[in-house]
CSV table of C-alpha atoms in Angstrom, one decimal:
chain,number,residue,atom,x,y,z
E,24,UNK,CA,-0.1,0.2,0.0
E,25,UNK,CA,1.2,3.0,-0.8
E,26,UNK,CA,2.9,5.9,2.2
E,27,UNK,CA,2.4,8.2,3.8
E,28,UNK,CA,4.9,10.8,2.9
E,29,UNK,CA,7.6,9.9,6.0
E,30,UNK,CA,8.2,13.8,6.0
E,31,UNK,CA,5.1,14.8,6.7
E,32,UNK,CA,2.6,12.9,8.3
E,33,UNK,CA,-0.4,15.1,6.8
E,34,UNK,CA,1.1,14.6,3.5
E,35,UNK,CA,0.1,11.8,1.5
E,36,UNK,CA,2.3,10.6,-2.3
E,37,UNK,CA,-0.4,11.1,-4.8
E,38,UNK,CA,1.2,9.9,-8.0
E,39,UNK,CA,1.8,6.4,-6.2
E,40,UNK,CA,-1.8,6.4,-4.7
E,41,UNK,CA,-3.0,6.9,-8.0
E,42,UNK,CA,-1.3,4.2,-9.4
E,43,UNK,CA,-2.5,2.0,-6.5
E,44,UNK,CA,-6.0,2.8,-6.8
E,45,UNK,CA,-6.3,2.6,-11.1
E,46,UNK,CA,-4.3,-0.6,-10.5
E,47,UNK,CA,-7.8,-1.9,-8.7
E,48,UNK,CA,-10.2,-0.6,-11.2
E,49,UNK,CA,-13.1,-2.6,-11.8
E,50,UNK,CA,-13.5,-4.1,-15.7
E,51,UNK,CA,-16.7,-3.8,-15.6
E,52,UNK,CA,-17.0,0.3,-15.6
E,53,UNK,CA,-15.2,-0.4,-20.2
E,54,UNK,CA,-18.1,-2.4,-20.5
E,55,UNK,CA,-19.3,-0.4,-23.7
E,56,UNK,CA,-23.1,-1.0,-23.1
E,57,UNK,CA,-23.3,1.6,-20.0
E,58,UNK,CA,-24.1,5.0,-20.4
E,59,UNK,CA,-20.9,6.8,-19.4
E,60,UNK,CA,-19.5,7.0,-22.8
E,61,UNK,CA,-18.5,9.7,-25.0
E,62,UNK,CA,-17.3,10.2,-28.7
E,63,UNK,CA,-13.5,10.5,-28.8
E,64,UNK,CA,-12.1,12.9,-31.4
E,65,UNK,CA,-9.1,11.1,-31.9
E,66,UNK,CA,-8.6,7.6,-33.2
E,67,UNK,CA,-9.1,4.8,-31.0
E,68,UNK,CA,-8.1,1.3,-32.4
E,69,UNK,CA,-7.7,2.6,-35.8
E,70,UNK,CA,-11.1,4.2,-35.6
E,71,UNK,CA,-12.5,7.4,-35.4
E,72,UNK,CA,-15.7,7.8,-33.7
E,73,UNK,CA,-15.1,5.0,-31.3
E,74,UNK,CA,-16.5,5.2,-27.9
E,75,UNK,CA,-14.8,5.8,-24.8
E,76,UNK,CA,-15.6,6.4,-21.1
E,77,UNK,CA,-16.5,10.0,-20.2
E,78,UNK,CA,-15.4,11.7,-17.3
E,79,UNK,CA,-18.1,11.5,-14.3
E,80,UNK,CA,-17.4,7.4,-14.8
E,81,UNK,CA,-13.8,7.9,-14.2
E,82,UNK,CA,-14.3,9.8,-11.6
E,83,UNK,CA,-16.8,8.3,-10.0
E,84,UNK,CA,-14.7,4.9,-9.8
E,85,UNK,CA,-11.2,6.9,-8.6
E,86,UNK,CA,-13.9,8.2,-6.0
E,87,UNK,CA,-14.4,4.9,-4.7
E,88,UNK,CA,-10.6,3.5,-4.5
E,89,UNK,CA,-9.7,6.9,-3.1
E,90,UNK,CA,-11.9,6.5,-0.4
E,91,UNK,CA,-11.1,3.2,0.8
E,92,UNK,CA,-7.3,4.1,1.0
E,93,UNK,CA,-8.2,7.4,2.9
E,94,UNK,CA,-10.9,5.7,5.1
E,95,UNK,CA,-8.1,4.3,7.8
E,96,UNK,CA,-5.3,7.4,7.0
E,97,UNK,CA,-6.5,10.6,8.4
E,98,UNK,CA,-7.7,11.5,4.9
E,99,UNK,CA,-10.7,12.2,2.8
E,100,UNK,CA,-12.2,12.8,-0.3
E,101,UNK,CA,-14.8,14.5,-1.5
E,102,UNK,CA,-16.3,14.3,-5.1
E,103,UNK,CA,-17.5,17.7,-7.2
E,104,UNK,CA,-16.1,20.2,-4.4
E,105,UNK,CA,-18.0,23.2,-4.3
E,106,UNK,CA,-15.8,26.7,-5.5
E,107,UNK,CA,-16.8,30.0,-5.4
E,108,UNK,CA,-15.3,32.4,-7.8
E,109,UNK,CA,-15.7,35.7,-9.2
E,110,UNK,CA,-16.9,39.0,-8.2
E,111,UNK,CA,-19.2,40.3,-5.5
E,112,UNK,CA,-21.6,41.1,-7.8
E,113,UNK,CA,-21.3,38.6,-9.9
E,114,UNK,CA,-20.2,35.4,-8.3
E,115,UNK,CA,-19.2,32.0,-10.5
E,116,UNK,CA,-20.0,28.7,-9.0
E,117,UNK,CA,-16.8,26.2,-9.8
E,118,UNK,CA,-16.7,22.0,-9.3
E,119,UNK,CA,-12.9,19.7,-8.6
E,120,UNK,CA,-13.8,16.1,-9.7
E,121,UNK,CA,-11.9,15.4,-6.5
E,122,UNK,CA,-10.4,16.8,-4.0
E,123,UNK,CA,-8.1,14.7,-1.2
E,124,UNK,CA,-8.1,16.6,2.4
E,125,UNK,CA,-6.1,15.5,5.1
E,126,UNK,CA,-4.8,18.2,8.3
E,127,UNK,CA,-3.0,20.7,7.1
E,128,UNK,CA,-2.7,19.2,3.3
E,129,UNK,CA,-5.2,19.7,0.4
E,130,UNK,CA,-4.9,18.2,-3.6
E,131,UNK,CA,-7.1,19.3,-6.1
E,132,UNK,CA,-7.1,16.6,-8.8
E,133,UNK,CA,-9.3,17.8,-12.7
E,134,UNK,CA,-10.0,14.7,-14.6
E,135,UNK,CA,-9.7,14.5,-18.2
E,136,UNK,CA,-11.0,11.6,-20.8
E,137,UNK,CA,-9.1,11.0,-24.1
E,138,UNK,CA,-8.3,15.1,-25.3
E,139,UNK,CA,-7.2,16.4,-27.9
E,140,UNK,CA,-4.1,18.6,-26.9
E,141,UNK,CA,-5.6,21.9,-27.9
E,142,UNK,CA,-9.0,20.5,-25.0
E,143,UNK,CA,-6.4,19.2,-22.4
E,144,UNK,CA,-4.4,22.3,-22.6
E,145,UNK,CA,-8.0,24.1,-20.9
E,146,UNK,CA,-7.9,21.8,-18.3
E,147,UNK,CA,-4.4,22.5,-17.4
E,148,UNK,CA,-5.7,26.6,-16.5
E,149,UNK,CA,-8.8,25.2,-15.0
E,150,UNK,CA,-6.9,23.1,-12.7
E,151,UNK,CA,-5.0,26.0,-11.8
E,152,UNK,CA,-7.6,28.6,-11.3
E,153,UNK,CA,-9.3,25.7,-8.8
E,154,UNK,CA,-6.0,25.1,-7.0
E,155,UNK,CA,-6.0,29.2,-7.0
E,156,UNK,CA,-9.3,29.2,-5.1
E,157,UNK,CA,-9.0,26.1,-2.7
E,158,UNK,CA,-5.8,26.8,-1.6
E,159,UNK,CA,-4.6,23.6,-2.4
E,160,UNK,CA,-1.3,22.1,-1.2
E,161,UNK,CA,-1.1,20.0,-5.0
E,162,UNK,CA,-2.8,20.4,-8.1
E,163,UNK,CA,-2.9,17.7,-10.5
E,164,UNK,CA,-4.5,16.8,-13.8
E,165,UNK,CA,-5.3,13.4,-14.1
E,166,UNK,CA,-5.3,12.3,-17.9
E,167,UNK,CA,-7.4,8.6,-18.9
E,168,UNK,CA,-6.4,8.1,-22.8
E,169,UNK,CA,-7.0,5.6,-25.1
E,170,UNK,CA,-5.7,6.9,-28.0
E,171,UNK,CA,-3.8,4.8,-30.7
E,172,UNK,CA,-0.3,5.5,-29.3
E,173,UNK,CA,-0.8,8.1,-27.0
E,174,UNK,CA,2.2,7.5,-25.1
E,175,UNK,CA,4.4,8.9,-28.0
E,176,UNK,CA,3.2,12.3,-28.4
E,177,UNK,CA,1.8,13.4,-24.7
E,178,UNK,CA,0.9,17.2,-23.6
E,179,UNK,CA,2.8,18.2,-21.1
E,180,UNK,CA,2.1,22.3,-19.2
E,181,UNK,CA,4.4,24.7,-20.4
E,182,UNK,CA,7.4,26.0,-18.1
E,183,UNK,CA,4.7,29.1,-16.3
E,184,UNK,CA,2.1,26.7,-15.4
E,185,UNK,CA,5.0,24.2,-13.9
E,186,UNK,CA,6.4,26.8,-12.0
E,187,UNK,CA,3.3,27.5,-10.4
E,188,UNK,CA,3.1,23.6,-9.3
E,189,UNK,CA,1.0,22.2,-12.0
E,190,UNK,CA,1.1,18.5,-11.9
E,191,UNK,CA,0.4,16.1,-15.1
E,192,UNK,CA,-0.3,12.1,-14.8
E,193,UNK,CA,-1.6,10.5,-18.2
E,194,UNK,CA,-3.0,7.2,-17.8
E,195,UNK,CA,-3.3,5.1,-21.2
E,196,UNK,CA,-5.2,1.7,-20.9
E,197,UNK,CA,-6.4,-0.4,-24.3
E,198,UNK,CA,-10.2,-0.3,-24.3
E,199,UNK,CA,-10.6,-3.4,-22.1
E,200,UNK,CA,-8.4,-2.1,-19.1
E,201,UNK,CA,-6.4,-5.1,-20.1
E,202,UNK,CA,-3.2,-3.1,-20.2
E,203,UNK,CA,-2.4,0.4,-18.6
E,204,UNK,CA,0.7,2.8,-18.7
E,205,UNK,CA,1.4,5.9,-16.7
E,206,UNK,CA,3.4,8.3,-17.0
E,207,UNK,CA,3.4,11.8,-14.4
E,208,UNK,CA,5.7,14.9,-14.6
E,209,UNK,CA,5.8,17.9,-12.0
E,210,UNK,CA,8.8,20.3,-11.2
E,211,UNK,CA,11.2,20.7,-8.3
E,212,UNK,CA,12.5,23.5,-6.9
E,213,UNK,CA,15.7,23.5,-4.9
E,214,UNK,CA,16.0,27.3,-3.2
E,215,UNK,CA,19.4,26.7,-1.7
E,216,UNK,CA,20.9,26.7,-4.6
E,217,UNK,CA,18.5,28.5,-7.0
E,218,UNK,CA,18.1,25.6,-9.2
E,219,UNK,CA,14.7,23.9,-10.3
E,220,UNK,CA,15.1,20.1,-11.4
E,221,UNK,CA,13.0,18.2,-13.5
E,222,UNK,CA,11.8,14.9,-12.8
E,223,UNK,CA,10.7,12.7,-15.1
E,224,UNK,CA,8.4,9.7,-13.0
E,225,UNK,CA,7.4,7.0,-15.0
E,226,UNK,CA,5.9,3.6,-14.2
E,227,UNK,CA,4.5,0.7,-16.8
E,228,UNK,CA,2.4,-2.4,-15.5
E,229,UNK,CA,0.3,-4.5,-17.3
E,230,UNK,CA,-2.8,-6.1,-15.6
């Protein structure tokens, strides 16, 4: 089971937890007869217009797995976390897909499902806005994707968004969820020597 950060008992290793939870997804949600599907704008199994899971399906399953994992570890997860932005005269109600909370620490998670690059970039901006409103400790975009050869042409945040703390993980799977691959990317700044190091964490597994 993924450990709590040994240097901060309120902080979880989010990437390890995501890998753990995804590896335990119920494959029945990938039954293409269910209604939680959308039409993809990219090639899947050499075809355009194929059906893929929409964000709400991933949200429900990931929420379930996170809840089970966090229940005895001092944390909790909330789905459709309500935020209010905008001005005093015109408030704007927004909802984060998932928020993980433990004493003194919070993580905002924006979900995306098999998107083109230009659409995924919108989720990057949205996630940073949510993080600002929530004042979260970490902010993640989790992109589930079934596009052909998706891992060869990934979309990452620009330097500006990375420096704001945005963390991105791409999770590829085939339509039956029999093969899963994931890779993540974020920045860690070493202020003492005024150097920013980019770490690219990769994890591959087959189910």
